mmCIF file of C-alpha atoms in Angstrom:
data_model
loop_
_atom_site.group_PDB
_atom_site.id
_atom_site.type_symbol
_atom_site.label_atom_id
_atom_site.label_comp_id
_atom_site.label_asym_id
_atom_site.label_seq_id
_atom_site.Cartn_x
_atom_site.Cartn_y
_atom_site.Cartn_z
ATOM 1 C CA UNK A 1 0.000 0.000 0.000
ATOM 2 C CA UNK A 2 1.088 3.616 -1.120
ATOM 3 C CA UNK A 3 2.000 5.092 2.804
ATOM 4 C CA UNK A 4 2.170 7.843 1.249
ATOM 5 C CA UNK A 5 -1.277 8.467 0.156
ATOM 6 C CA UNK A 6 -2.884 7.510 3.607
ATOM 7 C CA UNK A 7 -0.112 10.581 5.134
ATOM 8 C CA UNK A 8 -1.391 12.962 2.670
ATOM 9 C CA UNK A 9 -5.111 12.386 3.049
ATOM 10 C CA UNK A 10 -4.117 12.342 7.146
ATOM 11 C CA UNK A 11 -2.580 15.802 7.207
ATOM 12 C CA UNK A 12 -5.292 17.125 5.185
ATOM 13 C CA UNK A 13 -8.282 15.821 7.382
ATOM 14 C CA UNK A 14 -6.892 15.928 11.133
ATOM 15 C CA UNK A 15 -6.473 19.021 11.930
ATOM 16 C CA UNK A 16 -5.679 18.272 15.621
ATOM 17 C CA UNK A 17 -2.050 16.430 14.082
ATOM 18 C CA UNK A 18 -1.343 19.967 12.326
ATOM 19 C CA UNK A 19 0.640 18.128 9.497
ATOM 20 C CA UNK A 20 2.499 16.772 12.012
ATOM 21 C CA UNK A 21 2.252 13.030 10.316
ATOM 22 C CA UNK A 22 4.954 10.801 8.955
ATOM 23 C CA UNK A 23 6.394 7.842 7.602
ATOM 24 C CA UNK A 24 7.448 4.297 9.407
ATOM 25 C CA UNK A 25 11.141 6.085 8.938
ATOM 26 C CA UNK A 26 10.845 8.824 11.238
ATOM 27 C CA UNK A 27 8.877 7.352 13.964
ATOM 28 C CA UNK A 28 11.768 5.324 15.363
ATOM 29 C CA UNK A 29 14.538 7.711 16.233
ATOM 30 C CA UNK A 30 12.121 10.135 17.548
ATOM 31 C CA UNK A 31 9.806 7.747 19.125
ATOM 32 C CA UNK A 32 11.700 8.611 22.825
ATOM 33 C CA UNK A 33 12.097 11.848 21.998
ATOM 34 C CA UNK A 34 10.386 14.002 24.985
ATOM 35 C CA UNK A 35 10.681 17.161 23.053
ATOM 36 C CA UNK A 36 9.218 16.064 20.023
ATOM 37 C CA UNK A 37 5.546 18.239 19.321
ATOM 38 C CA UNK A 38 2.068 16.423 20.136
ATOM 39 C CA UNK A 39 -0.413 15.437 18.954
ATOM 40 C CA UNK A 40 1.634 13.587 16.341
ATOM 41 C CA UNK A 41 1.331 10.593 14.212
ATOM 42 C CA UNK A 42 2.936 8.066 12.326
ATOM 43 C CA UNK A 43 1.828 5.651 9.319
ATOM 44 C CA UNK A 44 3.514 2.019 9.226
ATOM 45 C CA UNK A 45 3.211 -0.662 6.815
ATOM 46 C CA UNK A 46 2.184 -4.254 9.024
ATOM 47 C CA UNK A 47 1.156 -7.312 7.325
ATOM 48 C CA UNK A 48 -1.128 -8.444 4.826
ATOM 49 C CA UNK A 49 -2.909 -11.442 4.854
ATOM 50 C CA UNK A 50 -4.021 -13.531 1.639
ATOM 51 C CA UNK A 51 -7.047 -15.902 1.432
ATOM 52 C CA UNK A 52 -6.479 -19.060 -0.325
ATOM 53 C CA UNK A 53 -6.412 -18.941 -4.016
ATOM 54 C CA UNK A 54 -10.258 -19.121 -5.188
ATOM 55 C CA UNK A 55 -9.753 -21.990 -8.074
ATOM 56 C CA UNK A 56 -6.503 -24.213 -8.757
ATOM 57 C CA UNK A 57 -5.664 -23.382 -12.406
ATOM 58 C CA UNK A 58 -5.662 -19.614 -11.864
ATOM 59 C CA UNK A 59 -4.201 -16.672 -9.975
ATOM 60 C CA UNK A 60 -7.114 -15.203 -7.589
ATOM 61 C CA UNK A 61 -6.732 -14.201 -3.904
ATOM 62 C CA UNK A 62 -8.396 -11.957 -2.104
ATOM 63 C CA UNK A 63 -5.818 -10.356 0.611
ATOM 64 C CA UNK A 64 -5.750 -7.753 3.085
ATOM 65 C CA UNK A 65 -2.819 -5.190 3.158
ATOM 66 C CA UNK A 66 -3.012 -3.919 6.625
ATOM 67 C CA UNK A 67 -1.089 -0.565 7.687
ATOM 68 C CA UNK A 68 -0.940 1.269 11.820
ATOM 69 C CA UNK A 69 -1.353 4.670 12.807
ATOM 70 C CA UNK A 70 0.792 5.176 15.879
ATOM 71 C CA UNK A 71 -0.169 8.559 17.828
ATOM 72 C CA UNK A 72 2.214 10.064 20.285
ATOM 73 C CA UNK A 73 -0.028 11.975 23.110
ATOM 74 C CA UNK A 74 1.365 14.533 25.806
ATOM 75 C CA UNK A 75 1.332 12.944 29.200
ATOM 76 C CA UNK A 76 3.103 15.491 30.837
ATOM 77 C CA UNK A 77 -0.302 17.079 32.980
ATOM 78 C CA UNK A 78 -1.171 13.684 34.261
ATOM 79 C CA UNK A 79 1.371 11.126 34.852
ATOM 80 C CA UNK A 80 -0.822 8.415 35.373
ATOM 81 C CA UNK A 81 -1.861 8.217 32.228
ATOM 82 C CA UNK A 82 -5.263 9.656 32.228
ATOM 83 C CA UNK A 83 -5.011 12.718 30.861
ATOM 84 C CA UNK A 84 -3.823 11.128 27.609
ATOM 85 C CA UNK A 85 -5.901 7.869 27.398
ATOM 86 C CA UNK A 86 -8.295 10.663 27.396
ATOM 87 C CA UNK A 87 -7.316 12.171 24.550
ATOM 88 C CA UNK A 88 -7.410 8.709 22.428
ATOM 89 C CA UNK A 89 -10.762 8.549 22.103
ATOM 90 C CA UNK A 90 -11.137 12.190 20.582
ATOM 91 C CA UNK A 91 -8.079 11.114 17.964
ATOM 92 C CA UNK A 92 -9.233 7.955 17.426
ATOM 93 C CA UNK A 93 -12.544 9.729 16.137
ATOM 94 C CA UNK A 94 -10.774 12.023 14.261
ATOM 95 C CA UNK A 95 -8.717 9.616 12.647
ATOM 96 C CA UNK A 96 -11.294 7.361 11.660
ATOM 97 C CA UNK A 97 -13.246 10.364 9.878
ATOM 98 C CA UNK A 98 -10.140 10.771 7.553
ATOM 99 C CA UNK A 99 -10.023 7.010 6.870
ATOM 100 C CA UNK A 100 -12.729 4.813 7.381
ATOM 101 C CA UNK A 101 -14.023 3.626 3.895
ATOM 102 C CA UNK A 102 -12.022 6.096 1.989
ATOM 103 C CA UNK A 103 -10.233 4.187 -1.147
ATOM 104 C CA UNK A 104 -6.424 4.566 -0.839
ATOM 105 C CA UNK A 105 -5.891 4.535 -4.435
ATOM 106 C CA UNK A 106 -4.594 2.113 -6.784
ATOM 107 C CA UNK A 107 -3.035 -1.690 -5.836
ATOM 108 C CA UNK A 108 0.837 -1.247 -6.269
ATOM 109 C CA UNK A 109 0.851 -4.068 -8.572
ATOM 110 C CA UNK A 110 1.113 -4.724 -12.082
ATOM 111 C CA UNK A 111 -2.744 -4.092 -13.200
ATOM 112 C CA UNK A 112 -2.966 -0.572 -12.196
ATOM 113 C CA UNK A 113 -6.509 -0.626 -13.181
ATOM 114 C CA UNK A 114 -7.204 -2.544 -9.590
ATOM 115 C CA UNK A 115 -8.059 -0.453 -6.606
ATOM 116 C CA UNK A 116 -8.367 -0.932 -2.687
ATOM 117 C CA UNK A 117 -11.817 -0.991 -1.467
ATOM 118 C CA UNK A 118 -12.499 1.052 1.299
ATOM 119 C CA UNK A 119 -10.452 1.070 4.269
ATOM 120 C CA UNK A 120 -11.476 -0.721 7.651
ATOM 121 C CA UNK A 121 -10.908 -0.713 11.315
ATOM 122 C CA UNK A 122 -9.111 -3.915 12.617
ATOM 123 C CA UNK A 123 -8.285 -2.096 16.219
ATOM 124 C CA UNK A 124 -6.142 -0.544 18.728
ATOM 125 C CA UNK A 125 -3.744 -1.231 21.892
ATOM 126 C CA UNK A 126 -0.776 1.274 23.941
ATOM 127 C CA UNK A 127 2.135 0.996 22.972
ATOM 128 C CA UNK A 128 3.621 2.485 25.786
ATOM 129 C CA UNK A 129 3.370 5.097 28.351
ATOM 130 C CA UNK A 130 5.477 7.253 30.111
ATOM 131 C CA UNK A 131 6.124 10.554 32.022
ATOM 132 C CA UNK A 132 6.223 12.408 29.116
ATOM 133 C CA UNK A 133 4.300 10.354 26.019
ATOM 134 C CA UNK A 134 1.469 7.904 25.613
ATOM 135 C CA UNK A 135 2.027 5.943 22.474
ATOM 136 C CA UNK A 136 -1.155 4.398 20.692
ATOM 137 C CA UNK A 137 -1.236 2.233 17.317
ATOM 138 C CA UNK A 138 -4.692 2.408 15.188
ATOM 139 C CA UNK A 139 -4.814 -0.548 13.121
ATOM 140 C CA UNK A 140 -6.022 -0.563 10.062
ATOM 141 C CA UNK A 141 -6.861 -2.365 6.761
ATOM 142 C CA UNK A 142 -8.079 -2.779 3.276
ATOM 143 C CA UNK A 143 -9.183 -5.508 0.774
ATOM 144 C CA UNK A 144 -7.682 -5.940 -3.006
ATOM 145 C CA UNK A 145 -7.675 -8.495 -5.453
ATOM 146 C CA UNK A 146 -4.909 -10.225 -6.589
ATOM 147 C CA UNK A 147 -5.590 -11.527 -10.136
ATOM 148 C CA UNK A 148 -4.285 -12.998 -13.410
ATOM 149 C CA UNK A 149 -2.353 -9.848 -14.058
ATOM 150 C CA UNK A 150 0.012 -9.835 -10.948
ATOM 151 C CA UNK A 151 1.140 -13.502 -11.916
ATOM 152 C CA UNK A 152 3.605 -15.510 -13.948
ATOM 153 C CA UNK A 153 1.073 -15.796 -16.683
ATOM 154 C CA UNK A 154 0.689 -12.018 -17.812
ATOM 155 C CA UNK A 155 4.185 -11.703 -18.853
ATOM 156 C CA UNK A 156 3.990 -15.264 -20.720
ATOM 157 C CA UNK A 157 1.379 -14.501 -22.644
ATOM 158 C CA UNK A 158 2.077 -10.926 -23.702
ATOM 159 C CA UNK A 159 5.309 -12.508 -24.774
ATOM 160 C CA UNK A 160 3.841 -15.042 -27.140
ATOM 161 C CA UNK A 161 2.995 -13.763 -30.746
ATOM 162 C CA UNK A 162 -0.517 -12.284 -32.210
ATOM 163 C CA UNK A 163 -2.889 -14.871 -32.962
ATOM 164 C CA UNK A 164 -4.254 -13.320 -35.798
ATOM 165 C CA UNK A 165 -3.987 -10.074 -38.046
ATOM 166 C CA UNK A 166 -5.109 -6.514 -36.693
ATOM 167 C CA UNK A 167 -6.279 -3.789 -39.152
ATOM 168 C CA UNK A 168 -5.956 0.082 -39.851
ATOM 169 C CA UNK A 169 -7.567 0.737 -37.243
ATOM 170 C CA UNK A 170 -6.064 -1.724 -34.652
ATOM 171 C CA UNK A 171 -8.972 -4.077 -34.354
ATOM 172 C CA UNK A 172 -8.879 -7.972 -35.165
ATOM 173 C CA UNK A 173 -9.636 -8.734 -39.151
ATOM 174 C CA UNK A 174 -12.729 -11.663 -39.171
ATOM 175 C CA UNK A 175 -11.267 -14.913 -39.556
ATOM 176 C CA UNK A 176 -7.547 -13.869 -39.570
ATOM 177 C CA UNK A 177 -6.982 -16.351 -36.769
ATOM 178 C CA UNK A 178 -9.338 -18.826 -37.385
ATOM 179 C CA UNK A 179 -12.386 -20.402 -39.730
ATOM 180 C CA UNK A 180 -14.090 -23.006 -39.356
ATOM 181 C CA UNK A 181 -17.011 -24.028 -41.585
ATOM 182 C CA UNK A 182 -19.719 -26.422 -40.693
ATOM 183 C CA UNK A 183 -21.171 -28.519 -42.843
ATOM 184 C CA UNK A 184 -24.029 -30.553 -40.536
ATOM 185 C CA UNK A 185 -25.210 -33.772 -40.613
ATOM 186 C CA UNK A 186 -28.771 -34.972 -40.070
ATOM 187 C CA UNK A 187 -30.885 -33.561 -39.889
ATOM 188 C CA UNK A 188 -29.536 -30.340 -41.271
ATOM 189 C CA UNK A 189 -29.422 -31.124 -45.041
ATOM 190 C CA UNK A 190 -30.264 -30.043 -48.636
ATOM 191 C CA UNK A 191 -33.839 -32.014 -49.009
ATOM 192 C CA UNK A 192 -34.286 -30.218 -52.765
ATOM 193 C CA UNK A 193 -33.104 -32.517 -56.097
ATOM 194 C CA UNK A 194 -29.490 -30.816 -56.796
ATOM 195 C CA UNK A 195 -27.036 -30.175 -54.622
ATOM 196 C CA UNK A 196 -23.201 -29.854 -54.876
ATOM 197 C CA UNK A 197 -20.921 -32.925 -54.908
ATOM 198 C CA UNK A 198 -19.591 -34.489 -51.750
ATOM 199 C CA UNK A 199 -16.059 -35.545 -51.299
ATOM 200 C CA UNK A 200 -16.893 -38.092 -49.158
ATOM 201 C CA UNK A 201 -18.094 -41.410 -50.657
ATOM 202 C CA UNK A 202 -20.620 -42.069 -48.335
ATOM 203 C CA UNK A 203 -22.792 -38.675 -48.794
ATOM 204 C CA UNK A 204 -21.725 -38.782 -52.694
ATOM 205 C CA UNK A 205 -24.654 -38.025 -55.396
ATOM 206 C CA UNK A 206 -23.811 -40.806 -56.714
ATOM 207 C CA UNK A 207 -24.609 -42.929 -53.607
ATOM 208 C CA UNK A 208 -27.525 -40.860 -51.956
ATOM 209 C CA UNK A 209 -30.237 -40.037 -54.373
ATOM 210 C CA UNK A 210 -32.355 -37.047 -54.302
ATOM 211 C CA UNK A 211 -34.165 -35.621 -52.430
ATOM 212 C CA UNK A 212 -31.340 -36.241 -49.959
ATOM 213 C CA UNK A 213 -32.561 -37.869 -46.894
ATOM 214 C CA UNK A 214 -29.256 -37.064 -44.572
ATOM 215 C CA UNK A 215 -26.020 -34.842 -44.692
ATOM 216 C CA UNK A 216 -24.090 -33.784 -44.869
ATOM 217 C CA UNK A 217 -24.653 -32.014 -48.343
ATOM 218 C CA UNK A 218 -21.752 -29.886 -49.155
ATOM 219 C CA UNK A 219 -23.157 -26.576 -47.646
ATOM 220 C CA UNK A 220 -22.029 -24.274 -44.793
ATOM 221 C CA UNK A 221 -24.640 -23.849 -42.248
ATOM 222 C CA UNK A 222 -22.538 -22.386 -39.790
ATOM 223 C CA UNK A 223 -19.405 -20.018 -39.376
ATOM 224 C CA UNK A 224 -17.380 -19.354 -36.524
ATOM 225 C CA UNK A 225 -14.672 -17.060 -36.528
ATOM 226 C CA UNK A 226 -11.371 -16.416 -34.726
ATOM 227 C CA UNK A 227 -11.085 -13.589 -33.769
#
């Protein structure tokens, strides 16, 4: 998932943060920092978590790329903790208005076409508290699809040549691939006194007098082209 997107749509929407959101990369060296400005937050990757594939022949998962918010709350007024645990609740809301079942953009895979659906809450716990900082994690989460075009099989078969001609105007010429003509059997057949000859003994005029009483008689009753 694109961290960055969920940062951007973070500092736009919580206005108690005042931009003061960032990346898995900053949050560790300043995560002991008693100086550092609060409210603040910080947006980690965590795990995700595929379902098993939905047939055997094919690539389709559904997974869940899961990401944290970690808030740093001042503690300073109330050692004990209460004045920040306080405060959770009020960020917590304020968080979830910027992200709950907002679409975080495109899948960071091959098929760009493919986005999240909307993001869900998966739940909270403290990190840590002390003298000086509370430190919360938000966890969070959202479904995408993994499909043919993230696999193996994508590359294979854009690598393999056209089946067929394209024309002017880049679409697939009728029957440039493939034509096949069916002549039917019974009971599709030419019941009337002439018909064309048949290169197969058995159906010959010569064998199978008019009116013709089976097929097949020489015509095409059906066409099927590829492309």
């Amino acid at each position: 998932m694109q961290l960055e997107l969920i940062i951007a749509q973070m500092r736009a929407l919580c206005p108690s943060f005042n931009g003061r959101v960032a990346g898995a990369a900053e949050f560790k060296p300043v995560s002991e920092a008693v100086a550092l400005p609060v409210p603040c937050a910080f947006v980690i990757p965590l795990d995700d978590r595929p379902e098993p594939p939905k047939v055997q022949n094919a690539v389709g998962q559904e997974m869940t790329d899961s990401f944290a918010v970690i808030v740093g709350l001042d503690n300073r007024p109330d050692e004990k903790g209460q004045s920040g645990a306080a405060s959770v609740h009020s960020i917590r809301a304020e968080v979830w208005r910027a992200l709950l079942g907002w679409i975080p953009g495109p899948v960071n895979t091959v098929n760009l076409a493919t986005d999240y659906n909307g993001i869900f809450y998966e739940g909270g716990s403290l990190l840590s508290l002390d003298r000086a900082r509370l430190w919360y994690q938000f966890e969070f989460g959202a479904q995408m699809w993994i499909g043919p075009t993230d696999g193996w099989e994508a590359g294979a078969l854009a690598a393999l040549p056209d089946f067929g001609l394209r024309g002017a105007d880049g679409l697939w010429l009728p029957g440039s691939a493939l034509n096949v003509e069916v002549d039917v059997g019974t009971p599709v057949f030419d019941p009337s006194a002439t018909y064309p000859p048949n290169p197969v003994p058995d159906f010959a005029q010569a064998t199978v007098d008019a009116p013709r009483s089976h097929g097949p008689d020489g015509r095409v009753e059906f066409n099927v082209a590829v492309p």
